[in-house]
C-alpha atoms as an extended CHARMM CRD file, in Angstrom:
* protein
*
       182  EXT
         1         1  UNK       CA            -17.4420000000      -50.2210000000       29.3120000000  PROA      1               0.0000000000
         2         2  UNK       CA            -13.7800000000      -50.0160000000       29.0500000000  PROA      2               0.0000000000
         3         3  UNK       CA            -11.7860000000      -50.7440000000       25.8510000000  PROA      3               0.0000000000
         4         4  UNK       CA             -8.1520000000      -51.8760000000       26.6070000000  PROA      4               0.0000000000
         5         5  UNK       CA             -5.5840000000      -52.0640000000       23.8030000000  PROA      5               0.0000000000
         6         6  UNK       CA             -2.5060000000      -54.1500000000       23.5560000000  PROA      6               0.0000000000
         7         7  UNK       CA              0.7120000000      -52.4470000000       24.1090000000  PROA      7               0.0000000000
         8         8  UNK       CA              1.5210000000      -52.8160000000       20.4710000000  PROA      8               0.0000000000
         9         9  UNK       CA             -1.7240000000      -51.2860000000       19.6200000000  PROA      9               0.0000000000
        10        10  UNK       CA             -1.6920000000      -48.0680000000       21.8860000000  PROA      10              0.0000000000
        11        11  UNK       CA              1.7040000000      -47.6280000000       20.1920000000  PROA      11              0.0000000000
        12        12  UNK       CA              0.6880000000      -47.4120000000       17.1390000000  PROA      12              0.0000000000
        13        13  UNK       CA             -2.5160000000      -45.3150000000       18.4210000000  PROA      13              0.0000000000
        14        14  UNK       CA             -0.5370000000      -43.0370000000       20.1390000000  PROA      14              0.0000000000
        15        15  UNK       CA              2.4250000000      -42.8630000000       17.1490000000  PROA      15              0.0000000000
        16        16  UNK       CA             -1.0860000000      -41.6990000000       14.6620000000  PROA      16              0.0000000000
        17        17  UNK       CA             -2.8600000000      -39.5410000000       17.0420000000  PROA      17              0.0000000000
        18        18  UNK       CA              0.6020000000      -38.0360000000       17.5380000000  PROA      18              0.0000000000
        19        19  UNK       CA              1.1550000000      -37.3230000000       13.4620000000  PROA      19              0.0000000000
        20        20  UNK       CA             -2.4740000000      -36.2140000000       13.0130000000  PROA      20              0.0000000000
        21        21  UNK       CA             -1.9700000000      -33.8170000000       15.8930000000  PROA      21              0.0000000000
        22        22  UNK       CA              1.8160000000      -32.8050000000       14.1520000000  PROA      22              0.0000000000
        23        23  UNK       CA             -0.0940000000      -32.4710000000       10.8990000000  PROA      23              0.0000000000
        24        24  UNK       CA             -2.7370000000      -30.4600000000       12.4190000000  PROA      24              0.0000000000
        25        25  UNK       CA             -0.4570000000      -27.7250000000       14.2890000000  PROA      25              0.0000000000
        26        26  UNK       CA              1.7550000000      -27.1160000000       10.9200000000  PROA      26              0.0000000000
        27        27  UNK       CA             -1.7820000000      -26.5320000000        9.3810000000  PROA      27              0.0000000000
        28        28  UNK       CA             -2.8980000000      -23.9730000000       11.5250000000  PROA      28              0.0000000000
        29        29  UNK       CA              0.3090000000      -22.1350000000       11.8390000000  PROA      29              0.0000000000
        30        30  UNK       CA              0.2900000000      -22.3260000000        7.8060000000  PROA      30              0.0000000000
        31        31  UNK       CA             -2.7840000000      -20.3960000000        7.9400000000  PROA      31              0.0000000000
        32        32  UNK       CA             -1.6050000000      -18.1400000000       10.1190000000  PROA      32              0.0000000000
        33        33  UNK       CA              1.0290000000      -16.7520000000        8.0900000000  PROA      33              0.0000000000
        34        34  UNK       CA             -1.9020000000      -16.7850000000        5.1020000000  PROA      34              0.0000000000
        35        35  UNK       CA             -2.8410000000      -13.0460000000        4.2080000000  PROA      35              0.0000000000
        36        36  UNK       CA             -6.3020000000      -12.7950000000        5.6180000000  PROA      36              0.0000000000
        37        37  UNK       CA             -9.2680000000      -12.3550000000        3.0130000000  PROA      37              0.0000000000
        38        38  UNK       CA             -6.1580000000      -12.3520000000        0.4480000000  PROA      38              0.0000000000
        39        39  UNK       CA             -5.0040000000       -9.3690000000        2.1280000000  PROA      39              0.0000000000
        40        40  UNK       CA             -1.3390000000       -9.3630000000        3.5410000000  PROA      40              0.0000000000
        41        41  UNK       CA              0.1830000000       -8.0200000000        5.9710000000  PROA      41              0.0000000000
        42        42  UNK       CA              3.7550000000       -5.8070000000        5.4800000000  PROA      42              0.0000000000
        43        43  UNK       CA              5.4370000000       -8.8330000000        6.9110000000  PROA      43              0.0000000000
        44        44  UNK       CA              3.7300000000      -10.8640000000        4.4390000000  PROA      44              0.0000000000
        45        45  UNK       CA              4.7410000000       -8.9690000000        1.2090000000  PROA      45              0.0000000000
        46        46  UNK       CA              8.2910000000       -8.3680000000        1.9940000000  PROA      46              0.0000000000
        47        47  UNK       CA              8.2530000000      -12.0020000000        2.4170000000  PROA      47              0.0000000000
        48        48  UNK       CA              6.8410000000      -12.8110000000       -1.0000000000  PROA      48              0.0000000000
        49        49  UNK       CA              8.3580000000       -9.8120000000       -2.7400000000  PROA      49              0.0000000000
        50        50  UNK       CA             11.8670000000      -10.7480000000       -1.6810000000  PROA      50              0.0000000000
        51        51  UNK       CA             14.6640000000       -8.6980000000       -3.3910000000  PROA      51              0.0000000000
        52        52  UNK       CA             15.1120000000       -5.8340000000       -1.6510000000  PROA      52              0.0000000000
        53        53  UNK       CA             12.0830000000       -5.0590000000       -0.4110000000  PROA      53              0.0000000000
        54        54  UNK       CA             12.0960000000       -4.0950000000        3.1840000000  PROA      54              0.0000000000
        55        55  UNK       CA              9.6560000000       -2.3820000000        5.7110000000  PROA      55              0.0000000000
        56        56  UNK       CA              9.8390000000        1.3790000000        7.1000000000  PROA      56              0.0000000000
        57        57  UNK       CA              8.1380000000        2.9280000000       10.0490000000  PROA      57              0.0000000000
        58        58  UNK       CA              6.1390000000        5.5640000000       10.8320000000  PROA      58              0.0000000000
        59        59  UNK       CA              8.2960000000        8.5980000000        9.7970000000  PROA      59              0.0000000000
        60        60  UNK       CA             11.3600000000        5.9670000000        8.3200000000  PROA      60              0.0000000000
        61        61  UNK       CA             10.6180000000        7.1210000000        4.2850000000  PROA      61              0.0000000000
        62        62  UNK       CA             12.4100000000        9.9690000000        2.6800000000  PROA      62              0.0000000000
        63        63  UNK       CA             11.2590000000       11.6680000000       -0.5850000000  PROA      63              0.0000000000
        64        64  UNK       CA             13.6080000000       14.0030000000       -1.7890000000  PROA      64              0.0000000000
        65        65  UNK       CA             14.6450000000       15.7660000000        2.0140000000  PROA      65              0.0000000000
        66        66  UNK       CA             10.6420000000       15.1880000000        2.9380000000  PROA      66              0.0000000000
        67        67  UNK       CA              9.3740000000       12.7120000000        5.3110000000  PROA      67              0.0000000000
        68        68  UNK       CA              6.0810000000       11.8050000000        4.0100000000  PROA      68              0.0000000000
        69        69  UNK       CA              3.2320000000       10.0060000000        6.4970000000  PROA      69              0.0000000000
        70        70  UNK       CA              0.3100000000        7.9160000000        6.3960000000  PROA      70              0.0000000000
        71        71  UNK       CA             -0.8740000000        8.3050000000        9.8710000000  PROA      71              0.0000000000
        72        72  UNK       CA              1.0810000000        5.4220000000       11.4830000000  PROA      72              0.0000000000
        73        73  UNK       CA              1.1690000000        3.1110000000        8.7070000000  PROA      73              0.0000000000
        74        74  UNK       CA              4.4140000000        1.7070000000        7.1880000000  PROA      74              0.0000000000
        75        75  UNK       CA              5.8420000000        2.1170000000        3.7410000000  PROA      75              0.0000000000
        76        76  UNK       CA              7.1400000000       -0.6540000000        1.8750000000  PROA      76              0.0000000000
        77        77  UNK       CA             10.5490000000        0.0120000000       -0.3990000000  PROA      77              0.0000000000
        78        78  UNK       CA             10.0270000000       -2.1460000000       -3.3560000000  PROA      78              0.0000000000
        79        79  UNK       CA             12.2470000000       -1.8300000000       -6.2870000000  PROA      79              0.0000000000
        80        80  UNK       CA              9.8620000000       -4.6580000000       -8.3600000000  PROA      80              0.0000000000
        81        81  UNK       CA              6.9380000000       -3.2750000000       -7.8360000000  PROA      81              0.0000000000
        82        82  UNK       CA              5.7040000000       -2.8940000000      -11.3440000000  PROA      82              0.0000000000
        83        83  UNK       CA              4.2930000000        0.8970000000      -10.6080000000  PROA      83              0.0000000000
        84        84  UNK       CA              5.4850000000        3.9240000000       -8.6230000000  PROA      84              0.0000000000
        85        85  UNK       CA              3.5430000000        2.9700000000       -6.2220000000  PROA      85              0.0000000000
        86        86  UNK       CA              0.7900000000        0.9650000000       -4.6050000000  PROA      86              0.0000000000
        87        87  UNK       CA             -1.8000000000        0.0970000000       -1.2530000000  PROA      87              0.0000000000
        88        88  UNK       CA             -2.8340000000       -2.6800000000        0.7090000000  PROA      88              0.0000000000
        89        89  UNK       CA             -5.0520000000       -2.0290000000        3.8860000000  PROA      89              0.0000000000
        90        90  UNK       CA             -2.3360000000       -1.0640000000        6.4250000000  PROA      90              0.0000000000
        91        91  UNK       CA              0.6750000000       -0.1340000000        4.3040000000  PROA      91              0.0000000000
        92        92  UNK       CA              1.8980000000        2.0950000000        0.6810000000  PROA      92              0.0000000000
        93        93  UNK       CA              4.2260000000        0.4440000000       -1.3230000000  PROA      93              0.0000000000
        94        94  UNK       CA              6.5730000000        2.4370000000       -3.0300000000  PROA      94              0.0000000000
        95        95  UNK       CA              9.3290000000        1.8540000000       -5.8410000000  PROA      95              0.0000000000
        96        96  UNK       CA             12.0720000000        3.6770000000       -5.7930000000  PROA      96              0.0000000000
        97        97  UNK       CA             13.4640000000        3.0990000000       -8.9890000000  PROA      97              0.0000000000
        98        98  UNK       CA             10.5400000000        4.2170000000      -10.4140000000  PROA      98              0.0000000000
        99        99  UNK       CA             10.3360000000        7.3310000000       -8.0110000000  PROA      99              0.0000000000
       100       100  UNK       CA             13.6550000000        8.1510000000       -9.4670000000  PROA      100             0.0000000000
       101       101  UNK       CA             12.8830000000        9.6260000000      -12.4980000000  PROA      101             0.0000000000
       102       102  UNK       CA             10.2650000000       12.3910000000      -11.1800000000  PROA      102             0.0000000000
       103       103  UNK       CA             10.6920000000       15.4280000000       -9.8940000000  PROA      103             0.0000000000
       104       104  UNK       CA              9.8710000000       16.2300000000       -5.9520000000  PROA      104             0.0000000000
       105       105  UNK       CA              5.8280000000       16.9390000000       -6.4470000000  PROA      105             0.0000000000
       106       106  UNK       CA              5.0090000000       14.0330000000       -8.3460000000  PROA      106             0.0000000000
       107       107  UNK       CA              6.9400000000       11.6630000000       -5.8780000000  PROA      107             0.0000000000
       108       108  UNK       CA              4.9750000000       13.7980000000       -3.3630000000  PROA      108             0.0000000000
       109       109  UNK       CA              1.9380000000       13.7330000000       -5.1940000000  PROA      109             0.0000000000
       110       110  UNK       CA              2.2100000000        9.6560000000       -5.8310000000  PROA      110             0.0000000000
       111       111  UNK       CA              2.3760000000        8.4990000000       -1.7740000000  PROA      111             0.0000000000
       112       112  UNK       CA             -0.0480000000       10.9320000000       -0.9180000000  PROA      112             0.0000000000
       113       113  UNK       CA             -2.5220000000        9.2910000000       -3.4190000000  PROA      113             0.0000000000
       114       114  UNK       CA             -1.5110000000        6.0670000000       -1.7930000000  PROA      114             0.0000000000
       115       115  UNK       CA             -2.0570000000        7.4720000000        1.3920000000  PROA      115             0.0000000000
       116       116  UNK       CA             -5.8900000000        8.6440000000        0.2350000000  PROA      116             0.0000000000
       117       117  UNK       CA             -6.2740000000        5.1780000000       -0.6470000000  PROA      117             0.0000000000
       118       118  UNK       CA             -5.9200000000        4.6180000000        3.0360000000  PROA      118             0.0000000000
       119       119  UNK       CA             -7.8970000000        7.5570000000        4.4540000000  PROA      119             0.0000000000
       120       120  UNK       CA            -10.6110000000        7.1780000000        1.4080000000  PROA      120             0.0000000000
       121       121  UNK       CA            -11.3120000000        3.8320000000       -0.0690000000  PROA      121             0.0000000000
       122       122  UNK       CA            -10.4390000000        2.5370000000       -3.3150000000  PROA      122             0.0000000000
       123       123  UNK       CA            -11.8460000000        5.0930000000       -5.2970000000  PROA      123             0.0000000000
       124       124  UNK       CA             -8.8310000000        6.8470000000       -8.0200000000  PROA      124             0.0000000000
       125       125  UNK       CA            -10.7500000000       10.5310000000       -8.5130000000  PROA      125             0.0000000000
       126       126  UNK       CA            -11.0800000000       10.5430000000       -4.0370000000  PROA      126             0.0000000000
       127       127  UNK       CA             -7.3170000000        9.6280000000       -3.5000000000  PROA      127             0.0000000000
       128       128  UNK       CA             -5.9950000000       12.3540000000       -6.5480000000  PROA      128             0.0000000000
       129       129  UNK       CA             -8.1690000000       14.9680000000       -4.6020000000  PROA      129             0.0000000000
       130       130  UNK       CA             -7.2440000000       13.7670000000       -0.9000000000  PROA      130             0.0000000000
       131       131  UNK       CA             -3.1850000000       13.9270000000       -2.2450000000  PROA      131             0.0000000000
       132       132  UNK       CA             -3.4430000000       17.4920000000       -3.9400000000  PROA      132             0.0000000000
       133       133  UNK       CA             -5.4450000000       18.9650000000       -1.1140000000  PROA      133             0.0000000000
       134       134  UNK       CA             -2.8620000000       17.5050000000        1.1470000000  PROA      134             0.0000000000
       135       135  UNK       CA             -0.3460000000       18.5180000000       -0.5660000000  PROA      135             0.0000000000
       136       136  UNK       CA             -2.0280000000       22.3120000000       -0.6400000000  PROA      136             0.0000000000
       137       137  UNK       CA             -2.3190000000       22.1490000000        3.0170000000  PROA      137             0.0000000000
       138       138  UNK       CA              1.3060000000       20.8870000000        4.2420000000  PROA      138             0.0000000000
       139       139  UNK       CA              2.6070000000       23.3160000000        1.9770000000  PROA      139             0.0000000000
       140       140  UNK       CA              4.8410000000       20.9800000000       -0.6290000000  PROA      140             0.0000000000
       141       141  UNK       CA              2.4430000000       21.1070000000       -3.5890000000  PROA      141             0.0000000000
       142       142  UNK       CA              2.1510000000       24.6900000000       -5.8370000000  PROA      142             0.0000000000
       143       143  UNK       CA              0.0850000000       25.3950000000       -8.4940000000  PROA      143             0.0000000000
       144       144  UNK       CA              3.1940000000       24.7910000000      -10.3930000000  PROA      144             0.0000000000
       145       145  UNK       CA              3.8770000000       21.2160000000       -8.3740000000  PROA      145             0.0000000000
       146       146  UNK       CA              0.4480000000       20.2430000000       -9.6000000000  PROA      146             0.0000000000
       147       147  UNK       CA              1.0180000000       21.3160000000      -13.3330000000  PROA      147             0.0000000000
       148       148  UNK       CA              3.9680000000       18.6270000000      -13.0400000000  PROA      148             0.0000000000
       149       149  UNK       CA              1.5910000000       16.5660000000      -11.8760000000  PROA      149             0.0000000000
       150       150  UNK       CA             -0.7970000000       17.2250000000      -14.6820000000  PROA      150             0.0000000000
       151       151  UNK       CA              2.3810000000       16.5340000000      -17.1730000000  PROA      151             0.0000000000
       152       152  UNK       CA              3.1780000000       13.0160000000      -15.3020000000  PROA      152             0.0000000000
       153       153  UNK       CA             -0.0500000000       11.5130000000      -15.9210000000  PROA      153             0.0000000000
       154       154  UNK       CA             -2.0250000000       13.6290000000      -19.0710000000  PROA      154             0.0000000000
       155       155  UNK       CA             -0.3630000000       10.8800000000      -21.2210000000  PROA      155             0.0000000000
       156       156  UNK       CA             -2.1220000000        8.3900000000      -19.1250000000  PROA      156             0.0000000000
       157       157  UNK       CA             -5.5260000000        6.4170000000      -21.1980000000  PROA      157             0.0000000000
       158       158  UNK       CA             -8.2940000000        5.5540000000      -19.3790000000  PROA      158             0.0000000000
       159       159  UNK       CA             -8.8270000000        2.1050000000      -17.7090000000  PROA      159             0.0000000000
       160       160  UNK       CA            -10.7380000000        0.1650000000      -15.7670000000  PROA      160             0.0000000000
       161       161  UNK       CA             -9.8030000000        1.8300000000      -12.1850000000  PROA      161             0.0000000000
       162       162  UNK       CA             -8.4590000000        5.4900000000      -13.9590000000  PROA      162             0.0000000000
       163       163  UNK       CA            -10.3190000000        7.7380000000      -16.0030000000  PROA      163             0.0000000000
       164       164  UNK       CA             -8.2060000000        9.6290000000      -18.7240000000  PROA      164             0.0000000000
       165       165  UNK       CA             -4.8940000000       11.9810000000      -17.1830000000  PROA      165             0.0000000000
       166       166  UNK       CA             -6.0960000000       15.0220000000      -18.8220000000  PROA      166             0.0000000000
       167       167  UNK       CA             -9.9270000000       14.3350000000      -16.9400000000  PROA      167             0.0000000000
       168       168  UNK       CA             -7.8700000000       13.3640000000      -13.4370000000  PROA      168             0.0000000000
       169       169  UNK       CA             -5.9790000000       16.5750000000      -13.9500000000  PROA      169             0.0000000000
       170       170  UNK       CA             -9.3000000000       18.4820000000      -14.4270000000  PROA      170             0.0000000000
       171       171  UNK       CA            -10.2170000000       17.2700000000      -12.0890000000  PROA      171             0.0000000000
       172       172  UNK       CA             -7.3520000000       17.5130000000       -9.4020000000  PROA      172             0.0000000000
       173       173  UNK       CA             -6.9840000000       21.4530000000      -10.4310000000  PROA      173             0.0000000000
       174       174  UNK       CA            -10.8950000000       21.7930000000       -9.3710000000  PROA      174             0.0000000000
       175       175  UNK       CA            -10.2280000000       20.1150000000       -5.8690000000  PROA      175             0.0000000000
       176       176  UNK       CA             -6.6390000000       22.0350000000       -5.5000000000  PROA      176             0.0000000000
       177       177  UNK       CA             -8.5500000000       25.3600000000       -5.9230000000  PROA      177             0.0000000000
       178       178  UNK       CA            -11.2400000000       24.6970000000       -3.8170000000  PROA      178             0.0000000000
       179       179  UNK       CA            -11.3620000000       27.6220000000       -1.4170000000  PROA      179             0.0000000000
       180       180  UNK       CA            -12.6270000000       25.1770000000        1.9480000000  PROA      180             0.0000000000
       181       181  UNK       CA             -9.3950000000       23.5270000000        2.3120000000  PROA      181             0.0000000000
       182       182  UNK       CA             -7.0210000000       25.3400000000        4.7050000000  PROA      182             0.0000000000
């Protein structure tokens, strides 16, 4: 059996299944620019951070003279990012006003924790140890870079996601002394 429709009719058809379909495109390209699983991408936070947050390659970041790396991850430069620094899945976030006002180690010290967050998981005590090992084995962090360290966060309390500073520095001194790193 075939349905016909007036002219009139197929217009006005053709003018709905036209906006649905409209409707239905800006949907899916909305979702699309979504983070996925509430995770974004770099793109994605610049986006939302605005200001002057931007997006550096592989190799892009300075510290102090250093290049630090994350494998071939970017670092976000975010100046309102309420910490020093900070990771998503894919990318550190770092603040460079913030940065500003430590010495060389700590600022050291601070991406490579990000960057153990990377490497490691979630987990605080993992990414201290993976960033003062790291540090031990590329050769920027002393014994006297990590007792800055161990000044930057001892004031820190305990939370939720940290234990104390003075039991992360314990902590961190123990995994910096460990003889198996090289």
């Amino acid at each position: 059996m075939t349905i016909r429709f007036s002219g009139r009719i197929a217009r006005r058809i053709g003018a709905g299944l036209a906006l649905t379909l409209a409707v239905t495109v800006a949907a899916v390209a909305q979702d699309l620019n979504a983070p996925k699983d509430g995770v974004p991408t770099p793109e994605q936070y610049v986006a939302t951070a605005g200001g002057d947050s931007r997006i550096l390659q592989k190799g892009e970041f300075v510290l102090d003279g250093h290049r630090p790396q994350c494998g071939h991850r970017p670092t976000v430069v975010d100046s309102k990012l309420d910490d020093y620094g900070a990771a998503y899945p894919g990318f550190i976030i770092m603040n460079p006003k913030y940065l500003a006002k430590v010495s060389t180690p700590v600022k050291m010290w601070i991406y490579a924790h990000e960057c153990g967050h990377q490497f490691r998981g979630p987990d605080e005590q993992t990414a201290d140890c993976f960033a003062v090992q790291r540090g031990r084995r590329y050769g920027w962090l002393t014994q006297e870079g990590l007792e800055e360290v161990c000044s930057f966060i001892a004031p820190a309390k305990g939370d939720a996601m940290h234990f104390s500073g003075s039991y992360r520095c314990d902590y961190m001194r123990k995994c910096f002394a460990d003889p198996s790193i090289r």
